[in-house]
Short mmCIF file of C-alpha atoms and ligand atoms in Angstrom, two decimals:
data_model
loop_
_atom_site.label_atom_id
_atom_site.label_comp_id
_atom_site.label_asym_id
_atom_site.label_seq_id
_atom_site.Cartn_x
_atom_site.Cartn_y
_atom_site.Cartn_z
CA MET A 1 0.10 -0.07 -0.03
CA THR A 2 1.11 3.62 -0.55
CA CYS A 3 0.55 6.80 1.36
CA ILE A 4 -0.36 10.18 0.18
CA PHE A 5 0.86 13.20 2.16
CA PHE A 6 -0.72 16.53 2.66
CA GLY A 7 0.31 19.38 5.05
CA LYS A 8 -0.02 23.09 5.80
CA THR A 9 1.12 25.53 8.55
CA ASP A 10 -0.54 28.83 9.53
CA VAL A 11 0.71 31.56 11.74
CA GLY A 12 -2.71 31.79 13.55
CA MET A 13 -4.28 35.03 14.66
CA LYS A 14 -2.14 36.23 17.59
CA ARG A 15 1.53 35.52 16.74
CA ASN A 16 3.61 37.56 14.35
CA HIS A 17 5.87 34.67 13.34
CA ASN A 18 5.58 30.99 12.84
CA GLU A 19 7.70 28.80 15.02
CA ASP A 20 6.35 25.55 13.66
CA ALA A 21 7.98 23.47 10.92
CA PHE A 22 6.88 20.47 8.94
CA LEU A 23 7.99 18.23 6.21
CA THR A 24 6.25 15.60 4.20
CA ASP A 25 8.56 13.44 2.08
CA PRO A 26 6.88 10.70 -0.13
CA GLY A 27 10.31 9.34 -1.26
CA LEU A 28 11.17 8.57 2.48
CA ASN A 29 7.52 7.77 3.27
CA PHE A 30 7.89 10.20 6.15
CA ALA A 31 6.06 13.12 7.79
CA VAL A 32 7.12 15.30 10.65
CA VAL A 33 5.77 18.28 12.60
CA ALA A 34 7.95 20.27 15.04
CA ASP A 35 6.82 23.14 17.24
CA GLY A 36 9.71 25.42 18.27
CA MET A 37 10.05 27.44 21.43
CA GLY A 38 12.45 30.19 22.50
CA GLY A 39 12.73 33.98 21.99
CA HIS A 40 14.36 36.13 19.17
CA ALA A 41 13.30 33.74 16.47
CA ALA A 42 15.15 30.91 18.11
CA GLY A 43 12.02 28.65 18.05
CA GLU A 44 12.04 28.66 14.20
CA VAL A 45 15.69 27.81 14.19
CA ALA A 46 15.13 24.79 16.53
CA SER A 47 12.07 23.43 14.71
CA GLU A 48 13.69 23.68 11.27
CA LEU A 49 16.97 22.26 12.44
CA ALA A 50 15.13 19.22 13.89
CA VAL A 51 13.09 18.58 10.68
CA ASP A 52 16.30 18.87 8.52
CA ARG A 53 18.42 16.66 10.77
CA ILE A 54 15.86 13.87 11.06
CA SER A 55 15.08 13.90 7.39
CA SER A 56 18.70 13.94 6.39
CA PHE A 57 19.47 10.92 8.72
CA LEU A 58 16.48 9.03 7.21
CA GLY A 59 17.89 9.79 3.71
CA GLN A 60 21.36 8.46 4.79
CA VAL A 61 20.07 5.21 6.00
CA LYS A 62 17.50 4.54 3.26
CA GLY A 63 18.64 1.55 1.27
CA ASN A 64 21.95 1.65 3.12
CA GLU A 65 21.11 0.08 6.45
CA ASP A 66 24.60 -1.32 7.16
CA ILE A 67 26.09 2.16 7.71
CA THR A 68 27.48 2.69 11.18
CA TRP A 69 24.80 4.15 13.32
CA PRO A 70 25.67 7.02 15.46
CA TYR A 71 23.76 5.60 18.38
CA LYS A 72 23.30 2.00 19.53
CA TYR A 73 20.55 0.09 17.79
CA ASP A 74 17.85 -0.86 20.41
CA ILE A 75 16.75 -4.39 19.71
CA ALA A 76 13.64 -3.93 21.71
CA PHE A 77 12.28 -1.80 18.87
CA SER A 78 11.71 -2.20 15.15
CA LEU A 79 14.04 -0.85 12.42
CA ASN A 80 11.76 2.02 11.68
CA ALA A 81 11.48 2.96 15.34
CA ASN A 82 15.27 2.88 15.68
CA LYS A 83 15.54 5.17 12.61
CA LEU A 84 13.14 7.72 14.17
CA MET A 85 14.77 7.53 17.70
CA VAL A 86 18.27 8.06 16.22
CA GLY A 87 17.08 10.84 13.98
CA ILE A 88 15.44 12.58 16.97
CA LYS A 89 18.59 12.09 19.10
CA LEU A 90 20.67 13.58 16.26
CA ALA A 91 18.30 16.54 16.02
CA ASN A 92 18.56 17.00 19.76
CA ASP A 93 22.41 17.10 19.55
CA ALA A 94 22.21 19.55 16.68
CA ILE A 95 20.11 21.89 18.68
CA LEU A 96 22.23 21.53 21.82
CA SER A 97 25.45 22.24 19.88
CA LYS A 98 23.94 25.18 17.97
CA VAL A 99 22.81 26.71 21.46
CA ALA A 100 26.46 26.06 22.80
CA GLY A 101 27.82 28.11 19.88
CA ASP A 102 25.50 31.06 20.23
CA SER A 103 24.24 32.38 23.50
CA LYS A 104 21.35 34.26 21.90
CA LEU A 105 19.81 30.97 21.14
CA ASN A 106 19.83 29.94 24.80
CA GLY A 107 16.66 28.16 25.80
CA MET A 108 15.57 27.23 22.28
CA GLY A 109 13.98 23.88 21.80
CA THR A 110 11.24 22.10 19.90
CA THR A 111 8.70 19.29 20.21
CA ILE A 112 8.51 16.69 17.48
CA VAL A 113 6.11 14.14 16.15
CA ALA A 114 7.31 12.07 13.28
CA ALA A 115 5.84 9.20 11.38
CA LEU A 116 7.51 6.64 8.99
CA PHE A 117 5.49 4.29 6.79
CA GLU A 118 6.27 1.02 5.38
CA GLY A 119 3.91 -1.51 3.76
CA ASP A 120 0.80 -1.12 5.91
CA ASN A 121 2.54 -0.06 9.09
CA ALA A 122 3.13 3.25 10.64
CA THR A 123 5.74 4.08 13.20
CA ILE A 124 5.20 7.19 15.12
CA ALA A 125 7.75 8.88 17.43
CA HIS A 126 7.30 11.85 19.60
CA VAL A 127 8.62 14.18 22.22
CA GLY A 128 6.64 17.03 23.75
CA ASP A 129 2.94 17.94 23.10
CA SER A 130 2.69 17.74 19.39
CA ARG A 131 0.26 14.95 18.57
CA ALA A 132 -0.73 12.06 16.23
CA TYR A 133 -4.34 10.94 15.71
CA LEU A 134 -5.92 8.13 13.66
CA TYR A 135 -9.11 8.61 11.85
CA ARG A 136 -10.81 5.37 11.05
CA LYS A 137 -14.48 4.43 10.53
CA ASN A 138 -15.72 7.86 11.62
CA ARG A 139 -13.74 7.94 14.86
CA LEU A 140 -10.70 10.13 15.53
CA SER A 141 -8.53 8.64 18.23
CA LEU A 142 -5.47 10.29 19.92
CA LEU A 143 -2.38 7.99 19.48
CA THR A 144 0.16 9.98 21.50
CA ASN A 145 0.49 10.97 25.19
CA ASP A 146 1.48 14.61 25.58
CA HIS A 147 4.75 15.12 27.51
CA SER A 148 3.15 18.10 29.25
CA TRP A 149 2.46 19.34 32.78
CA VAL A 150 -1.29 19.40 32.18
CA SER A 151 -1.37 16.09 30.65
CA GLU A 152 0.29 14.61 33.78
CA GLN A 153 -2.32 16.23 35.92
CA VAL A 154 -5.01 14.60 33.76
CA ARG A 155 -3.30 11.25 34.14
CA ARG A 156 -3.28 11.63 37.89
CA GLY A 157 -6.97 12.46 37.89
CA LEU A 158 -6.39 16.08 39.24
CA ILE A 159 -8.02 17.88 36.15
CA THR A 160 -10.14 16.93 33.26
CA GLU A 161 -9.20 16.98 29.51
CA GLU A 162 -11.39 19.90 29.02
CA GLN A 163 -9.78 21.79 31.85
CA ALA A 164 -6.32 20.95 30.56
CA ARG A 165 -7.20 22.36 27.07
CA VAL A 166 -7.76 25.93 28.57
CA HIS A 167 -5.30 25.67 31.52
CA PRO A 168 -2.87 28.57 32.03
CA MET A 169 -0.11 26.00 32.17
CA LYS A 170 -1.15 24.26 29.03
CA ASN A 171 2.10 25.21 27.13
CA VAL A 172 4.45 23.75 29.67
CA VAL A 173 6.16 20.66 28.12
CA THR A 174 7.97 18.21 30.34
CA GLN A 175 10.48 17.35 27.67
CA ALA A 176 11.56 18.85 24.45
CA LEU A 177 14.56 18.55 21.98
CA GLY A 178 17.28 21.00 23.13
CA GLY A 179 16.15 20.61 26.72
CA ALA A 180 18.78 18.04 27.83
CA GLU A 181 21.13 15.39 26.39
CA ARG A 182 18.92 12.58 27.56
CA LEU A 183 15.62 12.25 25.87
CA SER A 184 12.96 9.73 26.18
CA VAL A 185 11.34 9.30 22.68
CA GLU A 186 7.99 7.61 22.81
CA ILE A 187 7.16 5.24 20.02
CA ASP A 188 3.81 3.84 18.72
CA GLU A 189 3.47 1.42 16.03
CA LEU A 190 0.15 0.54 14.26
CA PRO A 191 -1.07 -1.37 11.22
CA LEU A 192 -3.01 0.90 8.79
CA LYS A 193 -5.98 -0.03 6.71
CA PRO A 194 -6.99 1.46 3.37
CA GLY A 195 -8.74 4.76 3.84
CA ASP A 196 -7.24 5.42 7.19
CA LEU A 197 -6.03 9.06 7.86
CA LEU A 198 -3.19 9.76 10.12
CA LEU A 199 -3.12 13.37 11.50
CA LEU A 200 0.12 14.94 12.96
CA CYS A 201 -0.38 18.43 14.44
CA SER A 202 1.16 21.20 16.73
CA ASP A 203 -0.84 22.07 19.78
CA GLY A 204 -2.07 25.28 18.01
CA LEU A 205 -4.74 22.96 16.53
CA ASN A 206 -5.77 20.74 19.49
CA SER A 207 -5.48 23.48 22.13
CA MET A 208 -8.04 25.56 20.19
CA VAL A 209 -10.34 22.93 18.70
CA PRO A 210 -11.99 20.31 20.92
CA GLY A 211 -11.58 16.63 19.83
CA ASN A 212 -15.27 16.13 19.08
CA VAL A 213 -15.23 19.20 16.67
CA MET A 214 -12.08 17.90 15.04
CA GLU A 215 -13.86 14.54 14.55
CA GLU A 216 -16.86 16.35 12.98
CA VAL A 217 -14.58 18.07 10.49
CA PHE A 218 -12.93 14.81 9.71
CA ALA A 219 -16.40 13.26 9.12
CA GLU A 220 -17.35 15.95 6.71
CA TYR A 221 -14.11 16.40 4.78
CA HIS A 222 -12.14 13.12 5.09
CA GLN A 223 -12.55 12.48 1.30
CA ASN A 224 -10.62 15.63 0.57
CA PRO A 225 -7.47 15.94 2.73
CA GLU A 226 -6.63 19.33 1.37
CA GLU A 227 -9.95 20.84 2.20
CA LEU A 228 -9.83 18.89 5.59
CA ILE A 229 -6.67 20.67 6.55
CA ASP A 230 -7.88 24.10 5.54
CA ARG A 231 -11.12 23.48 7.56
CA LEU A 232 -9.12 22.40 10.69
CA ILE A 233 -6.99 25.47 10.41
CA HIS A 234 -10.03 27.60 10.05
CA GLU A 235 -11.70 26.15 13.15
CA ALA A 236 -8.56 27.00 15.22
CA ASN A 237 -8.41 30.46 13.92
CA GLU A 238 -12.21 31.05 14.46
CA ARG A 239 -11.60 30.05 18.09
CA GLY A 240 -8.90 32.69 18.50
CA GLY A 241 -5.86 31.19 16.76
CA ASP A 242 -3.59 31.81 19.86
CA ASP A 243 -0.73 29.81 18.37
CA ASN A 244 0.76 28.65 15.24
CA ILE A 245 -1.16 25.87 13.68
CA THR A 246 0.40 22.92 11.77
CA VAL A 247 -1.58 20.19 10.26
CA VAL A 248 -0.27 17.11 8.38
CA VAL A 249 -2.58 14.38 7.04
CA VAL A 250 -1.41 11.16 5.55
CA ARG A 251 -3.94 8.81 3.78
CA GLU A 252 -3.42 5.23 3.35
CA GLU A 253 -4.38 4.28 -0.20
CA PRO A 254 -5.92 0.99 -1.07
CA1 CA B 301 2.66 25.62 19.81
#
């Protein structure tokens, strides 16, 4: 089976620049969304650097799997999971060394959610609060756990999902690329079925648009991913567009 990729980013209604970055690469069967943070345009630097570093590593290992890996291969995970984990670690290193060389970039970092497709399998890796969702048979389900303060409060039963979405601390992530040398990259793997849609997004989408509304938009526009993406961005902007909004949709073809 093959995948078709769609993606778009929007600055939103409140910010004057866009710190998100994304890439869809049908040649690598790869999609990624990164949400940068840090003042003086550093957020853009971090998110773009992460996207470039991961995709260049995937390009290097594609069809050349006996190259020496810069990090140890973890036999507990699949080859594609290892590719994403190593790519993300390299991106983390690249951000840390860029910060070390320029004090103006101090504090820059980025979240990441990346997906690699092979046959009818999707491997998803993430760090931070950028998300992946699966749309299948009229249901939109969240695949990732946010690495964020509010999400931990939800898991402990201290606040509800709805309270988390509007919480003043909603932007506090508990880990990000550029934060520290040690990262714990979370991996999800799932088999895809024809017609499935995989959504990757920055929190500028899901912090503005409730899950049930996202699901309704999918129900109406799932046949046309380009229009679907425009409608999702429109819904986020209609609700205030507080943050940059990035939406990637990958459709599994029959
Ligand atoms: Ca954001």
